[in-house]
Coordinates of C-alpha atoms in Angstrom, one line a residue:
M24 CA -227.4 -33.5 137.4
K25 CA -225.9 -36.8 135.6
L26 CA -222.2 -37.0 135.7
H27 CA -220.7 -37.8 132.2
K28 CA -217.4 -39.6 131.8
I29 CA -215.4 -39.5 128.4
K30 CA -212.1 -40.6 127.0
S31 CA -209.8 -38.3 125.3
F32 CA -207.6 -39.9 122.9
A33 CA -203.7 -39.1 122.5
K34 CA -202.9 -37.8 119.4
I35 CA -199.4 -38.8 117.4
N36 CA -198.6 -37.5 113.6
I37 CA -196.8 -40.5 112.2
A38 CA -195.7 -38.4 109.3
L39 CA -195.6 -34.6 109.2
N40 CA -194.2 -32.5 106.5
V41 CA -193.9 -28.3 106.5
V42 CA -194.8 -27.3 103.1
G43 CA -195.4 -23.2 103.2
K44 CA -196.4 -20.5 105.5
N45 CA -199.2 -18.0 105.6
K46 CA -199.7 -14.7 107.6
Y47 CA -199.8 -16.8 110.9
L48 CA -198.9 -20.3 110.7
H49 CA -196.6 -22.5 109.0
R50 CA -198.8 -24.9 106.6
I51 CA -198.3 -28.6 107.5
E52 CA -199.3 -31.7 106.2
S53 CA -199.8 -34.9 108.0
L54 CA -200.7 -38.2 108.9
V55 CA -202.6 -38.5 112.1
S56 CA -203.4 -41.5 114.2
F57 CA -205.1 -41.6 117.7
L58 CA -203.9 -44.2 120.7
D59 CA -206.0 -45.8 123.2
L60 CA -204.0 -43.6 125.8
T61 CA -206.7 -41.4 127.3
D62 CA -207.3 -38.6 129.4
L63 CA -210.4 -38.6 131.6
I64 CA -212.8 -35.8 131.4
K65 CA -216.1 -35.5 133.8
I66 CA -218.6 -33.2 132.8
Q67 CA -221.5 -32.0 134.8
Q68 CA -224.2 -29.5 134.4
I69 CA -224.4 -27.5 137.5
K70 CA -226.9 -25.2 139.1
K71 CA -224.1 -22.2 139.9
E72 CA -223.5 -19.0 138.3
N73 CA -219.9 -20.2 137.1
H74 CA -218.6 -23.1 135.2
E75 CA -215.8 -25.2 137.5
I76 CA -213.1 -26.3 135.8
N77 CA -210.2 -28.3 137.3
F78 CA -207.1 -30.8 136.4
K79 CA -206.0 -34.1 138.2
G80 CA -203.5 -36.4 137.8
A81 CA -200.3 -37.2 137.0
F82 CA -199.8 -34.3 134.5
S83 CA -201.8 -31.5 135.8
K84 CA -199.3 -29.6 137.7
K85 CA -198.5 -27.2 134.7
I86 CA -201.6 -26.6 133.6
N87 CA -202.5 -22.7 134.1
A88 CA -206.2 -21.5 134.3
N89 CA -206.0 -20.1 130.3
N90 CA -206.2 -23.8 129.5
T91 CA -207.9 -25.0 125.9
I92 CA -211.2 -26.1 128.0
S93 CA -211.7 -22.7 129.8
K94 CA -210.6 -20.9 126.2
L95 CA -213.4 -23.2 124.7
I96 CA -216.3 -22.3 127.3
K97 CA -215.6 -18.5 127.1
I98 CA -215.8 -19.0 123.1
L99 CA -218.8 -21.0 123.7
E100 CA -220.7 -18.2 126.2
K101 CA -219.1 -15.4 123.9
E102 CA -221.2 -16.8 121.0
K103 CA -224.4 -17.7 123.4
L104 CA -224.1 -21.5 122.4
L105 CA -224.6 -22.8 125.9
K106 CA -227.5 -21.0 126.6
D107 CA -226.5 -20.0 130.4
K108 CA -226.1 -23.1 131.3
K109 CA -223.3 -24.0 133.8
F110 CA -221.0 -26.9 133.9
K111 CA -218.4 -28.2 136.1
I112 CA -215.6 -30.1 134.2
E113 CA -212.7 -32.2 135.7
V114 CA -209.7 -33.8 133.6
V115 CA -208.0 -36.5 134.8
K116 CA -204.8 -36.0 132.9
N117 CA -202.9 -38.9 132.2
I118 CA -201.1 -37.6 128.9
P119 CA -198.3 -35.2 129.6
S120 CA -197.8 -31.8 127.9
E121 CA -195.3 -30.5 125.7
A122 CA -195.3 -33.9 124.2
G123 CA -196.2 -33.7 120.8
L124 CA -199.6 -35.7 121.5
G125 CA -201.9 -32.8 121.4
G126 CA -203.3 -33.7 124.9
G127 CA -204.9 -30.1 125.4
S128 CA -205.9 -29.7 121.9
M129 CA -207.8 -33.2 122.3
N130 CA -209.3 -32.3 125.9
A131 CA -211.0 -29.1 124.1
A132 CA -212.3 -31.4 120.6
S133 CA -213.6 -33.9 123.2
V134 CA -216.0 -31.6 125.2
I135 CA -217.2 -29.9 122.0
N136 CA -218.2 -33.4 120.8
F137 CA -219.6 -34.0 124.1
F138 CA -221.5 -30.6 124.1
I139 CA -222.5 -31.7 120.3
K140 CA -223.6 -35.2 120.9
K141 CA -225.6 -34.2 123.6
K142 CA -227.3 -31.4 121.6
I143 CA -226.3 -28.8 124.3
I144 CA -225.0 -26.5 121.4
R145 CA -226.3 -26.5 118.2
T146 CA -224.9 -25.2 115.2
N147 CA -223.1 -25.8 111.9
Y148 CA -219.6 -27.5 111.0
K149 CA -218.4 -24.0 109.8
K150 CA -218.8 -22.3 112.9
I151 CA -217.2 -25.6 114.8
S152 CA -214.4 -25.6 112.7
K153 CA -214.2 -21.8 113.6
I154 CA -214.4 -22.0 117.0
C155 CA -211.3 -25.1 117.0
K156 CA -209.3 -22.7 115.2
Q157 CA -209.5 -20.2 117.9
I158 CA -208.1 -22.6 120.5
G159 CA -205.8 -24.3 118.8
S160 CA -204.9 -25.2 114.8
D161 CA -204.9 -28.9 115.3
V162 CA -208.1 -28.8 117.5
I163 CA -210.2 -29.7 115.0
L164 CA -208.3 -33.1 114.2
G165 CA -209.9 -34.2 117.7
L166 CA -213.6 -34.0 116.1
Y167 CA -212.8 -37.3 114.4
S168 CA -210.5 -40.0 117.0
T169 CA -209.6 -41.9 114.0
S170 CA -206.5 -42.0 111.2
L171 CA -206.8 -39.4 109.3
V172 CA -204.8 -37.6 106.7
L173 CA -204.5 -33.6 106.6
N174 CA -203.3 -32.3 103.3
S175 CA -201.7 -29.1 102.5
K176 CA -205.1 -27.2 102.4
G177 CA -206.3 -28.2 105.4
K178 CA -208.9 -30.9 104.2
I179 CA -209.3 -33.8 106.7
S180 CA -209.8 -37.3 105.0
V181 CA -210.6 -40.4 107.2
I182 CA -209.0 -43.6 107.2
A183 CA -212.0 -45.9 107.3
K184 CA -210.0 -48.9 108.1
N185 CA -206.4 -49.2 108.7
K186 CA -204.1 -52.2 110.7
K187 CA -203.5 -51.3 114.4
I188 CA -200.1 -50.7 115.7
N189 CA -198.2 -51.4 118.7
V190 CA -196.1 -48.2 119.8
L191 CA -193.6 -47.3 122.7
L192 CA -194.1 -43.9 123.6
V193 CA -190.9 -42.4 125.2
K194 CA -190.9 -38.7 126.9
P195 CA -187.7 -37.6 128.3
N196 CA -187.6 -35.2 131.4
F197 CA -188.2 -32.0 129.8
G198 CA -190.9 -30.7 127.0
C199 CA -190.7 -28.9 123.6
S200 CA -192.0 -25.6 123.0
T201 CA -194.3 -25.9 119.6
K202 CA -193.6 -22.2 118.9
K203 CA -189.7 -22.5 119.4
I204 CA -189.7 -25.4 117.0
Y205 CA -191.9 -24.2 114.5
A206 CA -189.7 -20.8 114.7
G207 CA -186.4 -23.4 113.6
I208 CA -187.9 -24.1 110.4
R209 CA -185.7 -22.6 107.5
K210 CA -187.0 -24.6 104.3
F211 CA -190.1 -26.0 103.2
S212 CA -191.1 -29.7 101.8
K213 CA -192.8 -30.6 98.8
I214 CA -196.1 -31.5 99.0
N215 CA -196.6 -35.2 99.3
L216 CA -200.0 -36.3 100.8
D217 CA -202.7 -33.7 98.7
K218 CA -203.2 -37.2 96.6
F219 CA -205.6 -39.2 99.0
N220 CA -205.0 -42.8 98.7
S221 CA -206.2 -45.8 101.3
N222 CA -203.0 -47.2 101.4
M223 CA -201.4 -44.3 102.7
F224 CA -201.3 -46.0 106.0
N225 CA -199.8 -49.3 104.6
L226 CA -196.7 -49.9 106.9
K227 CA -194.3 -50.2 104.1
K228 CA -195.4 -47.0 103.1
L229 CA -195.4 -45.3 106.8
K230 CA -191.3 -46.0 106.9
M231 CA -190.6 -44.0 103.8
Y232 CA -192.2 -40.8 105.7
N233 CA -190.5 -38.2 107.8
N234 CA -191.4 -35.4 110.5
D235 CA -189.6 -32.4 109.2
L236 CA -189.6 -30.9 112.7
E237 CA -187.2 -33.4 113.9
P238 CA -183.8 -32.2 112.6
I239 CA -184.4 -28.8 114.3
A240 CA -185.6 -30.6 117.9
F241 CA -182.7 -32.9 117.7
K242 CA -180.2 -29.8 117.5
K243 CA -182.0 -28.1 120.5
Y244 CA -182.5 -31.6 122.0
P245 CA -179.6 -34.0 121.1
K246 CA -181.3 -36.3 124.0
L247 CA -184.6 -36.8 121.6
N248 CA -181.8 -38.3 119.0
M249 CA -180.4 -40.3 121.6
I250 CA -183.7 -41.6 122.5
K251 CA -184.3 -42.9 118.6
N252 CA -180.8 -44.0 118.0
F253 CA -181.0 -46.4 121.2
L254 CA -184.2 -47.7 119.9
Y255 CA -182.9 -48.3 116.5
S256 CA -179.9 -50.2 118.1
N257 CA -181.1 -52.0 121.1
S258 CA -184.8 -53.3 120.0
N259 CA -186.7 -54.2 116.7
P260 CA -188.8 -51.4 115.2
E261 CA -190.3 -51.3 112.4
F262 CA -189.4 -47.3 112.5
V263 CA -189.1 -44.7 115.1
R264 CA -190.2 -41.2 114.8
M265 CA -190.5 -38.4 116.8
T266 CA -194.4 -37.3 117.1
G267 CA -195.4 -33.4 116.3
S268 CA -193.0 -30.8 117.5
G269 CA -191.7 -33.2 120.4
S270 CA -190.7 -34.1 122.7
T271 CA -192.2 -37.5 122.6
I272 CA -190.2 -40.1 120.4
V273 CA -192.1 -42.8 119.1
G274 CA -191.2 -46.7 118.3
Y275 CA -193.8 -48.5 115.8
F276 CA -193.6 -51.9 116.3
L277 CA -195.3 -55.3 114.7
T278 CA -195.9 -57.1 118.5
K279 CA -197.0 -55.9 121.8
K280 CA -193.9 -58.2 123.3
D281 CA -191.5 -56.2 121.0
C282 CA -192.9 -53.0 122.4
Q283 CA -192.5 -54.6 125.8
T284 CA -188.8 -55.7 125.5
A285 CA -188.0 -52.6 124.5
K286 CA -189.5 -50.7 126.8
R287 CA -187.1 -53.1 129.6
Q288 CA -184.2 -51.5 127.5
I289 CA -185.3 -48.0 127.7
K290 CA -186.1 -48.2 131.5
Q291 CA -182.7 -49.8 131.8
K292 CA -181.0 -46.8 130.0
F293 CA -183.1 -43.9 130.7
K294 CA -184.0 -44.5 133.9
N295 CA -186.6 -41.2 134.9
Y296 CA -188.1 -41.0 131.4
W297 CA -192.0 -41.6 131.0
C298 CA -192.5 -44.6 128.9
I299 CA -195.6 -46.1 128.0
I300 CA -197.1 -48.8 125.3
A301 CA -200.0 -48.1 123.5
K302 CA -201.8 -48.7 120.2
T303 CA -203.3 -46.9 117.7
I304 CA -207.1 -46.7 117.8

């Protein structure tokens, strides 16, 4: 059977507001972009009784058997959407986990998109949305892989054209538990992103936003605040912000050259931290 190779893009939250909570989850609104930093997923239909799912690469060691792709396959099997077809799926992990980059969620979304594109599964958007929610709250964002606005009601609006931004990603040698960070929320922000307009990703406006999870993460992990302050003090970013629930701090720069200068400085100061240059797509 033919071997297919697909890219699974890293996701960043340029802005994130926690605006409330329902019975199970916090309600958020967010400005989301995707990066040219990717995991590589290899998919091949096989003539075996069981699916084969495995992970390789620099960030594969901590991934257990109950991962997003295995969850997806179990759900698709239960819903009888795969029609007894079996697949070998191998993921080369270049995106770290517990980093706020949505690596696992975007892996699942990428596999869903592949199955839809190849007409391996045939169903409607409502069904796909329900499947995504069973795996993770942000999985559905990966169906788009372009800049988008998630409003407080869960509606997704795609930004058709936006300026590409150079970013420097810095992750310390520890991760942040999404559950623990959200558990620290004591107050909610006012809704700010429900009135959609195409200028939301204007650089001047992006500077004005925040990530509501930063104060919680910074209190628990002061080193994250150290990274942010270092980037402001020693380089020339447009702004610096944590993505998601951490632990990656993102510096946003006008030029790749500025990114490269900042990377050299970070590597001198924080020698063991993961640090990489990327760009929004």
